[in-house]
XYZ file of C-alpha atoms in Angstrom:
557
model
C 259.594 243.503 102.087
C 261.815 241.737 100.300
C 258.978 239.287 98.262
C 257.184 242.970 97.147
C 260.427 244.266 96.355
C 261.561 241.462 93.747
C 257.301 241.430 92.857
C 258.039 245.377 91.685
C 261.727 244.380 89.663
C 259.755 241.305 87.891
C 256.755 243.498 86.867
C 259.741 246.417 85.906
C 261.617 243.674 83.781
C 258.486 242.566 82.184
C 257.644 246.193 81.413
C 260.909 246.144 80.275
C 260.459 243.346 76.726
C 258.138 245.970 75.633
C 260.398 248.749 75.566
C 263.643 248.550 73.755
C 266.796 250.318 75.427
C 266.814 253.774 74.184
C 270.158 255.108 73.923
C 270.951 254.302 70.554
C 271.124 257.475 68.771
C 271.533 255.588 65.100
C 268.304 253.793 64.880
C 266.613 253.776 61.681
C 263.976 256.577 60.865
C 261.679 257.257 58.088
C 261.954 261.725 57.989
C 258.578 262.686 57.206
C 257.551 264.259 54.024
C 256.236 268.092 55.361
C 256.391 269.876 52.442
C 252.622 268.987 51.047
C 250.274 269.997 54.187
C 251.255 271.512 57.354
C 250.961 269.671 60.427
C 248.321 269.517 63.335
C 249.907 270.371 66.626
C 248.912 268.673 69.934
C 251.119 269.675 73.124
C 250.436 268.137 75.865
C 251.778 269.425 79.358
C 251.166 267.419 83.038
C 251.568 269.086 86.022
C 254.481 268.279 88.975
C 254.867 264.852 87.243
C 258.352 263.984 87.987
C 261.437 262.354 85.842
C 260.447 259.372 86.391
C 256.913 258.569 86.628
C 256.321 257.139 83.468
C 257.006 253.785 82.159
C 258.899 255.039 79.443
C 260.906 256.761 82.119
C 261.853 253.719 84.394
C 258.713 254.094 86.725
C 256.036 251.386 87.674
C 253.034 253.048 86.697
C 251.369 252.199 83.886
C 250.826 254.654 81.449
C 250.852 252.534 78.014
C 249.903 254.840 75.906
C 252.556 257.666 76.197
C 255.184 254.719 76.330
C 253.454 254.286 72.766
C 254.325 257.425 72.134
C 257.823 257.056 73.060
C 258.221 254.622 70.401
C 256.989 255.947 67.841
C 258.968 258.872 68.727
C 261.813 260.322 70.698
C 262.747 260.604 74.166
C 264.586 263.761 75.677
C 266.644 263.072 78.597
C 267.572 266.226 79.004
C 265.038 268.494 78.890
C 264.434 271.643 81.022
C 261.807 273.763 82.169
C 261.726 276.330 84.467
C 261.523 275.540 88.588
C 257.334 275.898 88.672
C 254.472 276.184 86.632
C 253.363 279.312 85.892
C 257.050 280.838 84.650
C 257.361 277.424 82.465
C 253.489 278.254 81.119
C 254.980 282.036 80.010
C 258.141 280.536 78.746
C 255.828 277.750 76.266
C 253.508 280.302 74.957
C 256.188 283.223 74.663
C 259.704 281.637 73.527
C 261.157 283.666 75.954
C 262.599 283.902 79.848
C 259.869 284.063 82.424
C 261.527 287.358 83.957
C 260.913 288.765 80.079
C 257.516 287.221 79.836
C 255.843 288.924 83.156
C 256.379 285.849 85.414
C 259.680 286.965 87.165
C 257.613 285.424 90.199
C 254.748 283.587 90.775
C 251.789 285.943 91.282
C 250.904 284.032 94.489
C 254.564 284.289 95.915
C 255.473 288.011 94.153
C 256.858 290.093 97.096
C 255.754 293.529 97.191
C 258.946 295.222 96.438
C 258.854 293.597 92.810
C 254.934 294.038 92.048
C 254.497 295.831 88.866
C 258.178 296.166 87.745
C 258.456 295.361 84.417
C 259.045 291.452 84.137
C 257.029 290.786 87.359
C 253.662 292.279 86.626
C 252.653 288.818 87.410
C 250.682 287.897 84.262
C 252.000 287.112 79.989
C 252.325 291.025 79.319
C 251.928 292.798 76.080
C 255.757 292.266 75.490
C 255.212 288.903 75.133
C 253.377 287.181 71.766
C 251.527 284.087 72.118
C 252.787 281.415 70.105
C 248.880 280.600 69.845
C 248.426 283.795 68.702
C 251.298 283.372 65.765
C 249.424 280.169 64.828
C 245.897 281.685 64.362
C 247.455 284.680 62.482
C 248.228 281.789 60.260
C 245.293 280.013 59.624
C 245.503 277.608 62.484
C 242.527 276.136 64.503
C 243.837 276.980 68.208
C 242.731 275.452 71.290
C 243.231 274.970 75.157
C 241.993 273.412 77.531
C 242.822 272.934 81.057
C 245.321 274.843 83.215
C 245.960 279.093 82.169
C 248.008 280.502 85.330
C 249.353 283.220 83.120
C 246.700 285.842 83.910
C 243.171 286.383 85.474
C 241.765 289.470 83.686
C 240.022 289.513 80.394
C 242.935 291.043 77.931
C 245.361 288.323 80.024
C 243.346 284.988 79.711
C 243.891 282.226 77.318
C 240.863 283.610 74.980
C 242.784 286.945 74.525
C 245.892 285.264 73.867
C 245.162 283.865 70.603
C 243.071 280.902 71.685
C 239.865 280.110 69.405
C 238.086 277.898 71.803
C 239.356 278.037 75.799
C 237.949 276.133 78.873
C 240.528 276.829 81.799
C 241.151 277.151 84.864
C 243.088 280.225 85.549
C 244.726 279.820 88.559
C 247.695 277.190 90.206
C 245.785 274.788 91.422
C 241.948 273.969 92.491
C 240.718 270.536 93.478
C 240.052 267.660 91.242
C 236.695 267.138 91.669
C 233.025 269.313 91.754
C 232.691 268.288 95.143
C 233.725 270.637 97.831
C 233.369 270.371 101.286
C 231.159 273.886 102.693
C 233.698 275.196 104.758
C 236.218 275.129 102.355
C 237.021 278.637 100.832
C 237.207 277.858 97.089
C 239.184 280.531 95.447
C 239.062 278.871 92.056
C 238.030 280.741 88.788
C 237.108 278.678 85.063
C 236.722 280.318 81.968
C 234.946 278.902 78.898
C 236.320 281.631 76.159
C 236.821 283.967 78.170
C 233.681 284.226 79.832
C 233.845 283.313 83.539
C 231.851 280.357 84.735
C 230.089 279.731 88.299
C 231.484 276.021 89.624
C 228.433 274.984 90.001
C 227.118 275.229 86.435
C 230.183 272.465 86.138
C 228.788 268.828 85.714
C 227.816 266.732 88.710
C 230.437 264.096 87.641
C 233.983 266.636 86.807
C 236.857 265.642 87.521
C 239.689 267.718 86.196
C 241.706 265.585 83.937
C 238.287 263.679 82.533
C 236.998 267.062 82.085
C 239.358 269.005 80.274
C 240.125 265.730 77.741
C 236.248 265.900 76.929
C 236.535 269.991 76.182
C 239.522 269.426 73.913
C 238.285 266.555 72.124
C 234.992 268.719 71.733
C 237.130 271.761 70.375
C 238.970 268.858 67.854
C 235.496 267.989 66.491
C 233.478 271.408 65.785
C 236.234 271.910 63.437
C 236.763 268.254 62.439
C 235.632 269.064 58.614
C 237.535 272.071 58.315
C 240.501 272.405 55.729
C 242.589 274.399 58.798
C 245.097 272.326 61.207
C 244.762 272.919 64.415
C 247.214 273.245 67.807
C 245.870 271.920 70.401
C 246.844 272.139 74.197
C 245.809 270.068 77.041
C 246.758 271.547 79.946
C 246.376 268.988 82.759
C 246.246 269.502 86.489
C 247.483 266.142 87.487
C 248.789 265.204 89.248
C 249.355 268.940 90.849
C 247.950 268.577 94.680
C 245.649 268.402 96.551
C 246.342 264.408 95.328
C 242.806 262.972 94.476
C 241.397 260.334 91.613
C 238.206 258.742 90.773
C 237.667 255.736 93.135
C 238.421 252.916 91.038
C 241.915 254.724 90.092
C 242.688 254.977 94.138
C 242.238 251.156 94.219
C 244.786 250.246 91.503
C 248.168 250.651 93.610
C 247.257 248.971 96.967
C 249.922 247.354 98.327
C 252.598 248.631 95.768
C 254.593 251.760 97.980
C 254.332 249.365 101.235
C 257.978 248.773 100.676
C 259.087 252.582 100.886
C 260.689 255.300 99.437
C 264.258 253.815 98.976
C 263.074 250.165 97.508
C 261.061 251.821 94.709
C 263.418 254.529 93.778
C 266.250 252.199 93.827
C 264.250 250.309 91.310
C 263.173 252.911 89.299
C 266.560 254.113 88.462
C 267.988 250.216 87.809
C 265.154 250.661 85.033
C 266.161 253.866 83.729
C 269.795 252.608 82.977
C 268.349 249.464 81.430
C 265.951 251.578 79.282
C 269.197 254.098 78.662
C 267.796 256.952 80.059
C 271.307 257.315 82.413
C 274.121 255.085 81.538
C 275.293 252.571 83.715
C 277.122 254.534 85.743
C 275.171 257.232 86.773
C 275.459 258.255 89.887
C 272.319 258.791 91.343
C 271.106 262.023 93.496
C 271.781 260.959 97.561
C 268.354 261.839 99.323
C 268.764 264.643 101.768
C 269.442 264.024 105.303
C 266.632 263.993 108.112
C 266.477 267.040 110.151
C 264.105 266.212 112.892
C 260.267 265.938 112.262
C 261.272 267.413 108.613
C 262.270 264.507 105.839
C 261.988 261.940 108.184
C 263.207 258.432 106.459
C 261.089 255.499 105.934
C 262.948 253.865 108.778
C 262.203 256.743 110.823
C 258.266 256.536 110.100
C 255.683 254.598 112.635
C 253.264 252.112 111.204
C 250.761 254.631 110.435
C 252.590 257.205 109.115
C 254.174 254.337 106.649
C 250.267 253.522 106.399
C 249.579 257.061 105.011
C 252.823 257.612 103.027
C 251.967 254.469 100.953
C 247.840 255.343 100.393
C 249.111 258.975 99.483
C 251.568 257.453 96.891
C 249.203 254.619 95.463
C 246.451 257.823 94.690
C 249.295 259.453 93.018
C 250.509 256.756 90.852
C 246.446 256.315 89.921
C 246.564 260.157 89.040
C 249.054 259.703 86.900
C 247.201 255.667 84.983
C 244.146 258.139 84.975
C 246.048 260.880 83.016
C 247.812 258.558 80.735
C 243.995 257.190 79.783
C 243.129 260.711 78.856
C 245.634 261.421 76.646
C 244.889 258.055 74.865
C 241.184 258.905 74.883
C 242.569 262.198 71.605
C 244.854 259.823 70.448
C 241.796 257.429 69.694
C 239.792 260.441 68.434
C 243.143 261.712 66.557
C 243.313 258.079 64.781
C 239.435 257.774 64.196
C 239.449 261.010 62.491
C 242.168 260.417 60.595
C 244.335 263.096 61.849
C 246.798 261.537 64.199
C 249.452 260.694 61.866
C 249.975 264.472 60.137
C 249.890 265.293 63.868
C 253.239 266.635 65.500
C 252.781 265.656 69.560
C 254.687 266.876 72.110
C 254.230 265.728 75.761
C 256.295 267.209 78.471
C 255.530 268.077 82.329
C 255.661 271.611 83.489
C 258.436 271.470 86.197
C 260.134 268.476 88.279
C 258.660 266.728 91.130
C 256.181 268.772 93.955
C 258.467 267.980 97.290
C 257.309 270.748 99.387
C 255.488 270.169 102.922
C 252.304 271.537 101.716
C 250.265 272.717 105.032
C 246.494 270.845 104.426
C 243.263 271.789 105.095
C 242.114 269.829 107.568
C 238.672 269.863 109.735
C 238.471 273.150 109.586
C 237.738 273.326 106.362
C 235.384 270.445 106.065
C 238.174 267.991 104.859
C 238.350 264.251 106.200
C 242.128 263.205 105.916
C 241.898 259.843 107.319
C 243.808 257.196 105.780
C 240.467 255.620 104.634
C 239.532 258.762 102.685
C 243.303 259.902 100.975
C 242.475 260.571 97.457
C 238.508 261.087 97.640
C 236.856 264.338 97.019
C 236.657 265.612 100.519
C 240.785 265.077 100.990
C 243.408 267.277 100.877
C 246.975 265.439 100.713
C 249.917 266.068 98.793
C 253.049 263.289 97.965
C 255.688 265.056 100.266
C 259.686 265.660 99.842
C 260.118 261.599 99.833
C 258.374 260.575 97.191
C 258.964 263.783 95.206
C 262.922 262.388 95.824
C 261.770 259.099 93.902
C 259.347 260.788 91.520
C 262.371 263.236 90.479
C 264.938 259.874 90.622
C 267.673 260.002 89.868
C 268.009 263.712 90.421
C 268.646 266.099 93.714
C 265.884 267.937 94.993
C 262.104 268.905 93.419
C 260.312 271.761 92.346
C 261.159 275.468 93.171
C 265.142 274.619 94.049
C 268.112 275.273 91.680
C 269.027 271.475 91.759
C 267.930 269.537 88.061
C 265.383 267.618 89.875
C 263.715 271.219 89.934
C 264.152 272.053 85.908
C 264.712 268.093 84.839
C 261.391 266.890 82.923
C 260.064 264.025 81.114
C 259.426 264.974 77.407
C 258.409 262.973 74.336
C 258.162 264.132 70.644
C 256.760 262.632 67.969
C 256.668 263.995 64.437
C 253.774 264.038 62.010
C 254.076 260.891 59.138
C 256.672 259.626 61.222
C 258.007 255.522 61.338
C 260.667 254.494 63.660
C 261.443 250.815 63.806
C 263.202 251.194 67.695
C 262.896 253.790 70.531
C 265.466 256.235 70.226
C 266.321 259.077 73.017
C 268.082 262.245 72.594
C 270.354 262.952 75.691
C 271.794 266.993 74.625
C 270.396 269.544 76.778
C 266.979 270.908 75.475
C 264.790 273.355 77.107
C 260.774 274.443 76.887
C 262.072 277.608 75.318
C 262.726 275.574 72.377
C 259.238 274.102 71.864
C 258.230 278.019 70.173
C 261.057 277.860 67.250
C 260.504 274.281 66.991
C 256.674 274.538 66.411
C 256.740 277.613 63.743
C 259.707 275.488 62.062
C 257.545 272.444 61.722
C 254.479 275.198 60.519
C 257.151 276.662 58.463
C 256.404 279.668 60.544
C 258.825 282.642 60.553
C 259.253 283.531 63.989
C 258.775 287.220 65.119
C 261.827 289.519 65.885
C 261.463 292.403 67.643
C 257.744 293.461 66.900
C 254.568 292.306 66.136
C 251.686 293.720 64.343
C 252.813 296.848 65.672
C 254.033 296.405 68.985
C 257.315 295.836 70.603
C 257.921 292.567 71.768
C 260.725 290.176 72.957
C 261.740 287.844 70.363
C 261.730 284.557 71.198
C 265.267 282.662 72.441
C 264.849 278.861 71.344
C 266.619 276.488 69.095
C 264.205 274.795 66.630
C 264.748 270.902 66.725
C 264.150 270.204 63.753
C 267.864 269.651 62.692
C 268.459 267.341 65.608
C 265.071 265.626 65.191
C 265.664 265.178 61.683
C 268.639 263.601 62.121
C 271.056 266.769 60.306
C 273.107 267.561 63.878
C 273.565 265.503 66.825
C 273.016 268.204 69.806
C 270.378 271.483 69.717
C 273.041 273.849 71.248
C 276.561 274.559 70.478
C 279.086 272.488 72.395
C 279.833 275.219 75.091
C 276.220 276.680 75.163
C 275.022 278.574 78.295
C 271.747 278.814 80.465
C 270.886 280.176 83.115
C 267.983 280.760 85.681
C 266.517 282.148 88.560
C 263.073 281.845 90.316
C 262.569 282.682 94.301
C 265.649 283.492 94.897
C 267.004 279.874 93.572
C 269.457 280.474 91.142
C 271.933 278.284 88.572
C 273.897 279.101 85.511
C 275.492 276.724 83.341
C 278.057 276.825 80.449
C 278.582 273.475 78.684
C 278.685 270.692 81.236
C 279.461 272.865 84.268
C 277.091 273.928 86.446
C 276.577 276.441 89.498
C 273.718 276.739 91.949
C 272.494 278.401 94.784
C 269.728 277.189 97.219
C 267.437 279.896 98.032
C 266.164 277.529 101.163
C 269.174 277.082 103.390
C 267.956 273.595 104.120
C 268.549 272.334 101.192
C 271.831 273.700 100.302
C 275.225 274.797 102.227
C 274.168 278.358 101.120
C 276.826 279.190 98.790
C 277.224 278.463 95.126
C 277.934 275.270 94.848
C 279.500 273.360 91.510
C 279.085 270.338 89.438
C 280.364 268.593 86.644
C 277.012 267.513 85.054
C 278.801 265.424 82.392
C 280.247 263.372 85.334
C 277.668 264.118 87.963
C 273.824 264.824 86.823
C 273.187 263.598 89.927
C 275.070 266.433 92.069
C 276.808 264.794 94.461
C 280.091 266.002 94.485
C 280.044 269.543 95.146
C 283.731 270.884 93.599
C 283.425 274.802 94.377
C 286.591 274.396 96.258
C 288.761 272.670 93.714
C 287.702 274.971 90.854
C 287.473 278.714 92.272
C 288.179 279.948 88.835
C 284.966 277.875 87.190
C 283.041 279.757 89.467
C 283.942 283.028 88.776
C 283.314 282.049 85.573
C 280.111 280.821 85.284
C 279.073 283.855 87.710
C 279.645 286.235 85.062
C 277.157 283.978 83.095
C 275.107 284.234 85.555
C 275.384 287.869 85.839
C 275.079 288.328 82.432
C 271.776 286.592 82.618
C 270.236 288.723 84.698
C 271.263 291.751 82.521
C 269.451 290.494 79.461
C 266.829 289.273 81.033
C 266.143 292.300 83.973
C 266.027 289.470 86.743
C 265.662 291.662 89.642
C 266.945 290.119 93.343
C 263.850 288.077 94.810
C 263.278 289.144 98.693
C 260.462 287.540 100.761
């Protein structure tokens, strides 16, 4: 354990002369001149990737060409998103709160005493407009392809949204490859403009991520000679379960998570304070105690369940290499078609790390989950609350909780014509809210208020960062800013650098609000609800207010 364990710190420091540390907020930058043509978009959004998966964000996966990126741009380490995927989809497209948007639930998880209440109608509604649809109305090229999740009908899929050219798949989550087994009940719908499409009429060879980077970079070249720009949006699946990857991608890890959980998140967050991600001192998330058969530890595991923890981890990490291929795949065509560098990229992931104990199909339904078949086409595995802990590293819990490992994401910028002679990272809160304002700003867009060719709508509640990017303020929001959220019955509110949440799953929480100081403690370990009474009433009337604005209604299952 202990020769694999210095193996992964030499490969980390090596990865490390590559990078520069990143917490320098006065590094030189060249502002790029916008006011002659106006840019090409490209957003690019991953699905459950956690804080820390990337290179760029202290992990040991190799994804080289969005650490590129990262140089050549900026680094937010603190951006937020919602908890899952489908409210942070209708807050991107929208500018506005899921519960405003139509997402005040997942559709798959909506409880029937909220179905059809305005906010949870379970789909982007017509109070909502698309920021795709601002775009075209503006002489952009628009495009998606990849993941929808905001709607299933015709007037709610990507096509009616504002998208020119569409391939998605509309709901959560499908597997990665054609390949099915025949007992498997495949309740997975693709759309190529808004015209449904039968599986099978899908090439021999698909698999997602390869897939939807050959759509987008076939959208990107039918309109290759026009004089429009364009705003594009891959919308990848990966690495979303069921965890799966072409062959030679499952073979690229072996060996590398033999040494467990606690070894490799240990080392990923030693990387993240060299890189300057967290500073020095951080004090890291604890991972949550073992309750029986639930969260076991890695001392805790057998041989073979070690066995399988590792093999579902290695066909994660080559989910992730594969991704990062992809997205370097329309930066080639970007740069071969002379079109990258007037190109403002974002990259972020939709929500933190996937950490729930996802029930898999097994025999049943035609699946083989042996250890020798993890990863291939007829497998259905997912990464589990461990490594979701070190994929979300260093923060507390994963997706669908209040805690920041929940909302915390990985996001990278880079503007069009930009030069930056070292990595820089932004550390003031930012959220996916922002991305809305911040695109129009860059398209010197006026963002709607209040209607929109005729209809009522919400107007959009991001800061543009544009000032910050450009180097004219040093933080997006004002100093005491506040934020709040709720999904599932999870809920937080913050004002400045306090914070409150409550755990909707009683296993994960003491089922109270509980406090933090998130200046002192990102990592929430010290819960100080009892020392500061007042700061809670406080940030409850935040909280409160929140839900006014936004009509959350209270979630019930």
């Amino acid at each position: 354990m202990e020769k694999n364990f210095l193996l992964l710190n030499c490969k980390l420091a090596l990865f490390g002369l590559s990078l520069t540390a990143c917490g320098n907020e006065n590094n030189s930058t060249t502002i790029p001149d916008l006011t002659s043509k106006k840019p090409n978009i490209l957003f690019i959004m991953a699905d459950d990737l956690g804080y820390s998966d990337l290179g760029a964000f202290g992990g040991e996966i190799r994804t080289p060409n969005l650490d590129k990126l990262a140089t050549e741009g900026k680094i937010l380490t603190d951006f937020h998103t919602a908890p899952t995927c489908s409210p942070t989809r209708a807050q991107l497209i929208s500018g506005t709160d899921h519960h405003l948007a139509g997402i005040g639930a997942m559709a798959e998880l909506m409880p029937e005493h909220l179905k059809g209440k305005p906010g949870y109608e379970g789909f982007l509604n017509e109070r909502s407009v698309s920021i795709a649809e601002v775009l075209k109305d503006n002489n952009y090229r628009t495009y998606i392809s990849g993941k929808w999740h905001l709607g299933y009908t015709p007037e709610t899929n990507a096509h009616a949204k504002g998208f020119d050219r569409s391939f998605t798949l509309l709901n959560g989550l499908d597997l990665h490859f054609k390949q099915a087994p025949l007992a498997y009940n495949r309740n997975a719908t693709y759309t190529e403009d808004g015209r449904k499409l039968d599986i099978s009429k899908l090439p021999d060879h698909f698999f997602s991520t390869d897939y939807f980077t050959d759509k987008l970079i076939d959208y990107l070249d039918s309109g290759k000679n026009s004089n429009q720009p364009f705003f594009a949006y891959a919308a990848y699946t990966a690495p979303h379960w069921p965890i799966q990857a072409p062959l030679e991608y499952r073979e690229r890890y072996r060996g590398v998570y033999d040494i467990g959980y606690d070894a490799i998140r240990e080392a990923r967050i030693s990387r993240q304070k060299q890189l300057g991600i967290i500073p020095s001192n951080f004090t890291a998330a604890k991972p949550i105690p073992s309750k029986g058969i639930l969260f076991k530890t890695w001392d805790e595991l057998n041989t073979n369940e070690k066995a399988l923890e590792a093999r579902r981890m290695e066909v994660y990490a080559g989910m992730v290499e594969n991704m990062d291929y992809n997205i370097g795949r329309i930066f080639d065509y970007l740069k071969a078609n002379n079109l990258y560098e007037n190109t403002l990229i974002f990259f972020v992931s939709d929500n933190g790390a996937e950490g729930s104990i996802i029930l898999p199909h097994g025999e049943e339904s035609g699946f083989n989950n042996s250890l020798a078949n993890v990863g291939a086409e007829s497998s259905y595995h997912h990464i589990g609350p461990r490594w979701a802990e070190v994929s979300a590293a260093p923060f507390h819990l994963w997706k669908d909780t209040a805690a920041e490992g929940a909302t915390t994401a990985p996001a990278i910028i880079k503007l069009p014509n930009q030069t930056i002679t070292s990595k820089k990272a932004h550390h003031s809160f930012a959220s996916i809210l922002d991305i809305f304002p911040t695109i129009l700003d860059y398209a010197n867009i006026t963002p709607p208020q209040n209607s929109y060719k005729g209809r009522i709508i919400n107007t959009p509640s991001g800061y543009s960062w544009r000032p910050m990017l450009e180097n004219k303020t040093t933080t997006i929001r004002p100093e005491n800013f506040t934020f709040s959220g709720e999904l599932h019955g999870s809920k937080h509110a913050r004002q400045g650098d306090w914070k409150i949440a409550l755990q909707a799953n009683p296993n994960l929480g003491s089922g109270q609000w509980e406090l933090f100081n998130l200046k002192t403690d990102r990592g929430e370990t010290q819960n100080l609800a009892s020392q500061y009474p007042n700061k809670i009433q406080d940030l409850l009337r935040v909280y409160q207010q929140y839900t006014i604005d936004n009509n959350v209604l209270e979630y019930k299952q």
